Amino acid sequence: MSDAAPLSASAPAQAPLTIRMHVRDNVAIVANDGGLPPGSILPSGLVLRDRVPQGHKVALVDLAAQAPVLRYGIPIGYALQEIPAGSWVHERLLQMPDARGLDNLPIATVKPEPLPPLEGYSFEGFRNADGSVGTRNILAITQTVQCVAGVTDFAVQRIKAELLPKFPNVDDVVALEHGYGCGVAIDAPDAIIPIRTLRNISLNPNFGGEVMVVSLGCEKLQPERLLPPGSIPLIDERNVADVGNTAEAKLDVVCLQDDAHVGFMSMVESIMRQAEEHLERLNARQRETVPASELVVGVQCGGSDAFSGVTANPAVGFCTDLLVRAGASVMFSETTEVRDGIDQLTSRASTPEVAAAMIKEMAWYDAYLQRGQVDRSANTTPGNKKGGLSNIVEKAMGSIVKSGSVPITGVLAPGEKLKQKGLTYAATPASDFICGTLQLAAGMNLHVFTTGRGTPYGLAQVPVIKVATRSDLARRWHDLMDVNAGTIADGSCSIEDVGWELFQLMLDVASGRKKTWAEHWKLHNALVLFNPAPVT
Ligand code: CA
């Protein structure tokens, strides 16, 4: 983390304030709300030649044409022309470096000093039959196909109004709606990704193993293909399959095309009848004290700006180290946003096997993008650029710090279920909804999301703690942002302060003692499946 700590952020808030990330850097970003006008004198005596917006870069020295522009100690681009000291270094002045090749990478070369274990932290969670722990108690209704979404939603509204009040220990009823299931090339090799994603989401620890499925009947993704025998954990004798095989859990399916249904209400009542059985069992779940090691945290960012890598993401990275020290599981993701730091990741891999798995995921993604005739530079958005991020290299350097400093001990392909503690690279696209959906499938029970431009992102399935990168955003979105990491930029808090605040908040939110703002307002984004396979 030492490389990511701001080196100079101690001036009073009103005075011109810039933040440089590394001793080698020849640019710094302007921290002041509203930016700085030309003629502003920096503490070093440098006079600004241009107006520089907040989060944007100023040249600290004269840069010759073709000179590397260094932020985070690495070239984020090369000057397309001479840039005098004090100038605004905007994206149009930079040529982006090529992506680092995947050959000859440093493999498991960094061996960080083991951090002392963090003991004595716990939360109140719902222990499941398979040993996992939920942070919420939710009935999730799995769907095999989009065709049934309207009927399921109608039933869910009635379940919430008529049944849920009878089961006070159950937090919510959620339909797992998605666009997959029919009109897809279901035998294409890559179809395994959306299928296992749906399967593993159904098994998320927040749903207590109470899997129920609504199917149309004629769809390509048949219930038995989605949840084959053995995929649903046995809870107890109540969900044993009635087929003479006592080791197998019953797959509970309501099929709308079943001959037994006459009229729409028959379907709705069938869903409600099945839901009530699951609600009764879920209602019997009680929170119990469990160690912090039962947290499974997915971290991601969205609507990033130049502060993301200065404030919120380093604080999340510090918290990642705390969680791993406490024995918990942390996943970081977003392939295009870490691709440019692949050498940092492979060198931090705990073993050559972990590094090789990471390289395999990156190579797969490079090929996937190439098939669509783009590369990782398609990632940055107009908002990223307005927030001061010139290109994906600069964005990636800020994104990667969410992973903290501990060794990377695991790698997951998209849609796979996490089975180990420690820090895992869960390969996903950077798209907020797709990344969140895949981290849900991996089994996260808590989500941390950093944002600089601002997004009201939330999920119905798991609490989402949102961290603002700037105090200005935290002030304006005071009832949407859960943590303000902007205090790091104005010098009133340290990265460690905010990291600990986040850690404590995680335990409170996981325990249900506190709700996130997204939960308070019920802000729920759609599940979006990653389907790299063809549709028909
Ligand atoms: Ca994202």
Short mmCIF file of N, CA and C in Angstrom, two decimals, residues 157-219:
data_model
loop_
_atom_site.label_atom_id
_atom_site.label_comp_id
_atom_site.label_asym_id
_atom_site.label_seq_id
_atom_site.Cartn_x
_atom_site.Cartn_y
_atom_site.Cartn_z
N GLN A 157 -45.45 -10.21 -5.81
CA GLN A 157 -46.17 -9.08 -5.21
C GLN A 157 -47.23 -9.60 -4.21
N ARG A 158 -47.91 -10.67 -4.59
CA ARG A 158 -48.92 -11.25 -3.67
C ARG A 158 -48.26 -11.91 -2.47
N ILE A 159 -47.13 -12.56 -2.69
CA ILE A 159 -46.42 -13.20 -1.56
C ILE A 159 -46.02 -12.13 -0.56
N LYS A 160 -45.50 -11.00 -1.07
CA LYS A 160 -45.07 -9.92 -0.17
C LYS A 160 -46.25 -9.36 0.62
N ALA A 161 -47.39 -9.22 -0.06
CA ALA A 161 -48.55 -8.60 0.60
C ALA A 161 -49.26 -9.58 1.54
N GLU A 162 -49.37 -10.87 1.12
CA GLU A 162 -50.24 -11.79 1.85
C GLU A 162 -49.50 -12.78 2.75
N LEU A 163 -48.26 -13.17 2.34
CA LEU A 163 -47.56 -14.21 3.10
C LEU A 163 -46.44 -13.67 3.98
N LEU A 164 -45.66 -12.76 3.44
CA LEU A 164 -44.47 -12.31 4.15
C LEU A 164 -44.76 -11.79 5.57
N PRO A 165 -45.88 -11.06 5.77
CA PRO A 165 -46.15 -10.57 7.13
C PRO A 165 -46.26 -11.70 8.17
N LYS A 166 -46.56 -12.93 7.71
CA LYS A 166 -46.67 -14.06 8.65
C LYS A 166 -45.32 -14.64 9.03
N PHE A 167 -44.27 -14.20 8.33
CA PHE A 167 -42.93 -14.77 8.57
C PHE A 167 -41.93 -13.65 8.87
N PRO A 168 -41.98 -13.13 10.10
CA PRO A 168 -41.20 -11.91 10.41
C PRO A 168 -39.69 -12.10 10.35
N ASN A 169 -39.21 -13.34 10.42
CA ASN A 169 -37.75 -13.55 10.34
C ASN A 169 -37.22 -13.50 8.91
N VAL A 170 -38.13 -13.47 7.94
CA VAL A 170 -37.69 -13.45 6.53
C VAL A 170 -37.65 -12.00 6.07
N ASP A 171 -36.50 -11.60 5.49
CA ASP A 171 -36.30 -10.20 5.11
C ASP A 171 -37.03 -9.81 3.84
N ASP A 172 -37.09 -10.74 2.87
CA ASP A 172 -37.62 -10.32 1.57
C ASP A 172 -37.89 -11.55 0.71
N VAL A 173 -38.65 -11.31 -0.36
CA VAL A 173 -38.85 -12.32 -1.40
C VAL A 173 -38.38 -11.71 -2.71
N VAL A 174 -37.51 -12.40 -3.40
CA VAL A 174 -36.87 -11.82 -4.59
C VAL A 174 -36.98 -12.79 -5.75
N ALA A 175 -37.48 -12.29 -6.89
CA ALA A 175 -37.48 -13.10 -8.10
C ALA A 175 -36.15 -12.93 -8.81
N LEU A 176 -35.50 -14.04 -9.12
CA LEU A 176 -34.20 -13.97 -9.82
C LEU A 176 -34.46 -13.87 -11.33
N GLU A 177 -34.87 -12.69 -11.76
CA GLU A 177 -35.23 -12.48 -13.16
C GLU A 177 -33.98 -12.27 -14.02
N HIS A 178 -34.04 -12.78 -15.24
CA HIS A 178 -32.90 -12.64 -16.17
C HIS A 178 -33.40 -12.82 -17.59
N GLY A 179 -32.54 -12.57 -18.55
CA GLY A 179 -32.93 -12.64 -19.96
C GLY A 179 -32.59 -13.94 -20.65
N TYR A 180 -32.07 -14.90 -19.89
CA TYR A 180 -31.57 -16.14 -20.51
C TYR A 180 -32.65 -17.21 -20.57
N GLY A 181 -32.30 -18.39 -21.12
CA GLY A 181 -33.15 -19.56 -21.00
C GLY A 181 -33.69 -20.10 -22.29
N CYS A 182 -34.06 -19.19 -23.23
CA CYS A 182 -34.50 -19.65 -24.53
C CYS A 182 -33.97 -18.69 -25.58
N GLY A 183 -33.96 -19.12 -26.85
CA GLY A 183 -33.39 -18.27 -27.90
C GLY A 183 -31.89 -18.16 -27.77
N VAL A 184 -31.27 -19.18 -27.13
CA VAL A 184 -29.82 -19.16 -26.92
C VAL A 184 -29.23 -20.48 -27.44
N ALA A 185 -27.96 -20.42 -27.85
CA ALA A 185 -27.26 -21.64 -28.30
C ALA A 185 -26.76 -22.36 -27.06
N ILE A 186 -27.65 -23.17 -26.50
CA ILE A 186 -27.40 -23.70 -25.16
C ILE A 186 -26.29 -24.75 -25.12
N ASP A 187 -25.94 -25.32 -26.28
CA ASP A 187 -24.85 -26.30 -26.30
C ASP A 187 -23.51 -25.67 -26.68
N ALA A 188 -23.48 -24.38 -26.94
CA ALA A 188 -22.21 -23.71 -27.23
C ALA A 188 -21.31 -23.81 -25.99
N PRO A 189 -20.00 -24.02 -26.18
CA PRO A 189 -19.13 -24.20 -25.01
C PRO A 189 -19.26 -23.06 -23.98
N ASP A 190 -19.38 -21.82 -24.45
CA ASP A 190 -19.42 -20.70 -23.51
C ASP A 190 -20.76 -20.56 -22.79
N ALA A 191 -21.78 -21.34 -23.21
CA ALA A 191 -23.07 -21.28 -22.51
C ALA A 191 -22.95 -21.75 -21.06
N ILE A 192 -21.87 -22.45 -20.77
CA ILE A 192 -21.65 -22.89 -19.39
C ILE A 192 -21.59 -21.68 -18.43
N ILE A 193 -21.16 -20.53 -18.96
CA ILE A 193 -21.02 -19.36 -18.07
C ILE A 193 -22.38 -18.88 -17.56
N PRO A 194 -23.35 -18.52 -18.45
CA PRO A 194 -24.64 -18.09 -17.90
C PRO A 194 -25.36 -19.19 -17.10
N ILE A 195 -25.19 -20.46 -17.53
CA ILE A 195 -25.92 -21.53 -16.84
C ILE A 195 -25.39 -21.72 -15.42
N ARG A 196 -24.06 -21.81 -15.27
CA ARG A 196 -23.55 -22.00 -13.91
C ARG A 196 -23.73 -20.74 -13.05
N THR A 197 -23.79 -19.57 -13.72
CA THR A 197 -24.05 -18.34 -12.96
C THR A 197 -25.42 -18.42 -12.30
N LEU A 198 -26.44 -18.79 -13.10
CA LEU A 198 -27.80 -18.89 -12.55
C LEU A 198 -27.88 -19.94 -11.45
N ARG A 199 -27.23 -21.09 -11.71
CA ARG A 199 -27.25 -22.18 -10.73
C ARG A 199 -26.64 -21.68 -9.41
N ASN A 200 -25.48 -21.08 -9.51
CA ASN A 200 -24.78 -20.70 -8.28
C ASN A 200 -25.42 -19.51 -7.57
N ILE A 201 -26.10 -18.63 -8.32
CA ILE A 201 -26.84 -17.56 -7.65
C ILE A 201 -27.95 -18.17 -6.80
N SER A 202 -28.64 -19.19 -7.36
CA SER A 202 -29.72 -19.83 -6.58
C SER A 202 -29.21 -20.37 -5.25
N LEU A 203 -27.90 -20.69 -5.21
CA LEU A 203 -27.31 -21.31 -4.02
C LEU A 203 -26.58 -20.29 -3.16
N ASN A 204 -26.79 -18.96 -3.43
CA ASN A 204 -26.12 -17.93 -2.61
C ASN A 204 -26.50 -18.11 -1.13
N PRO A 205 -25.55 -17.90 -0.22
CA PRO A 205 -25.80 -18.14 1.21
C PRO A 205 -26.97 -17.33 1.78
N ASN A 206 -27.34 -16.22 1.16
CA ASN A 206 -28.45 -15.42 1.69
C ASN A 206 -29.81 -16.07 1.47
N PHE A 207 -29.85 -17.17 0.68
CA PHE A 207 -31.13 -17.80 0.37
C PHE A 207 -31.35 -19.10 1.16
N GLY A 208 -30.43 -19.44 2.02
CA GLY A 208 -30.64 -20.53 2.96
C GLY A 208 -30.80 -21.91 2.35
N GLY A 209 -30.39 -22.11 1.12
CA GLY A 209 -30.53 -23.43 0.49
C GLY A 209 -31.96 -23.75 0.06
N GLU A 210 -32.86 -22.78 0.25
CA GLU A 210 -34.28 -23.01 -0.10
C GLU A 210 -34.51 -22.68 -1.57
N VAL A 211 -34.13 -23.60 -2.44
CA VAL A 211 -34.22 -23.36 -3.88
C VAL A 211 -35.61 -23.71 -4.38
N MET A 212 -36.29 -22.75 -5.03
CA MET A 212 -37.51 -23.09 -5.76
C MET A 212 -37.45 -22.47 -7.15
N VAL A 213 -37.99 -23.20 -8.12
CA VAL A 213 -37.81 -22.83 -9.52
C VAL A 213 -39.17 -22.63 -10.17
N VAL A 214 -39.29 -21.58 -10.98
CA VAL A 214 -40.45 -21.44 -11.86
C VAL A 214 -39.96 -21.64 -13.29
N SER A 215 -40.60 -22.57 -13.98
CA SER A 215 -40.21 -22.94 -15.34
C SER A 215 -41.41 -22.75 -16.27
N LEU A 216 -41.13 -22.49 -17.56
CA LEU A 216 -42.24 -22.42 -18.51
C LEU A 216 -42.63 -23.84 -18.94
N GLY A 217 -41.64 -24.62 -19.36
CA GLY A 217 -41.90 -26.00 -19.77
C GLY A 217 -41.19 -26.35 -21.06
N CYS A 218 -41.24 -25.43 -22.05
CA CYS A 218 -40.68 -25.76 -23.37
C CYS A 218 -39.29 -25.14 -23.58
N GLU A 219 -38.75 -24.42 -22.57
CA GLU A 219 -37.50 -23.68 -22.77
C GLU A 219 -36.29 -24.60 -22.93
#
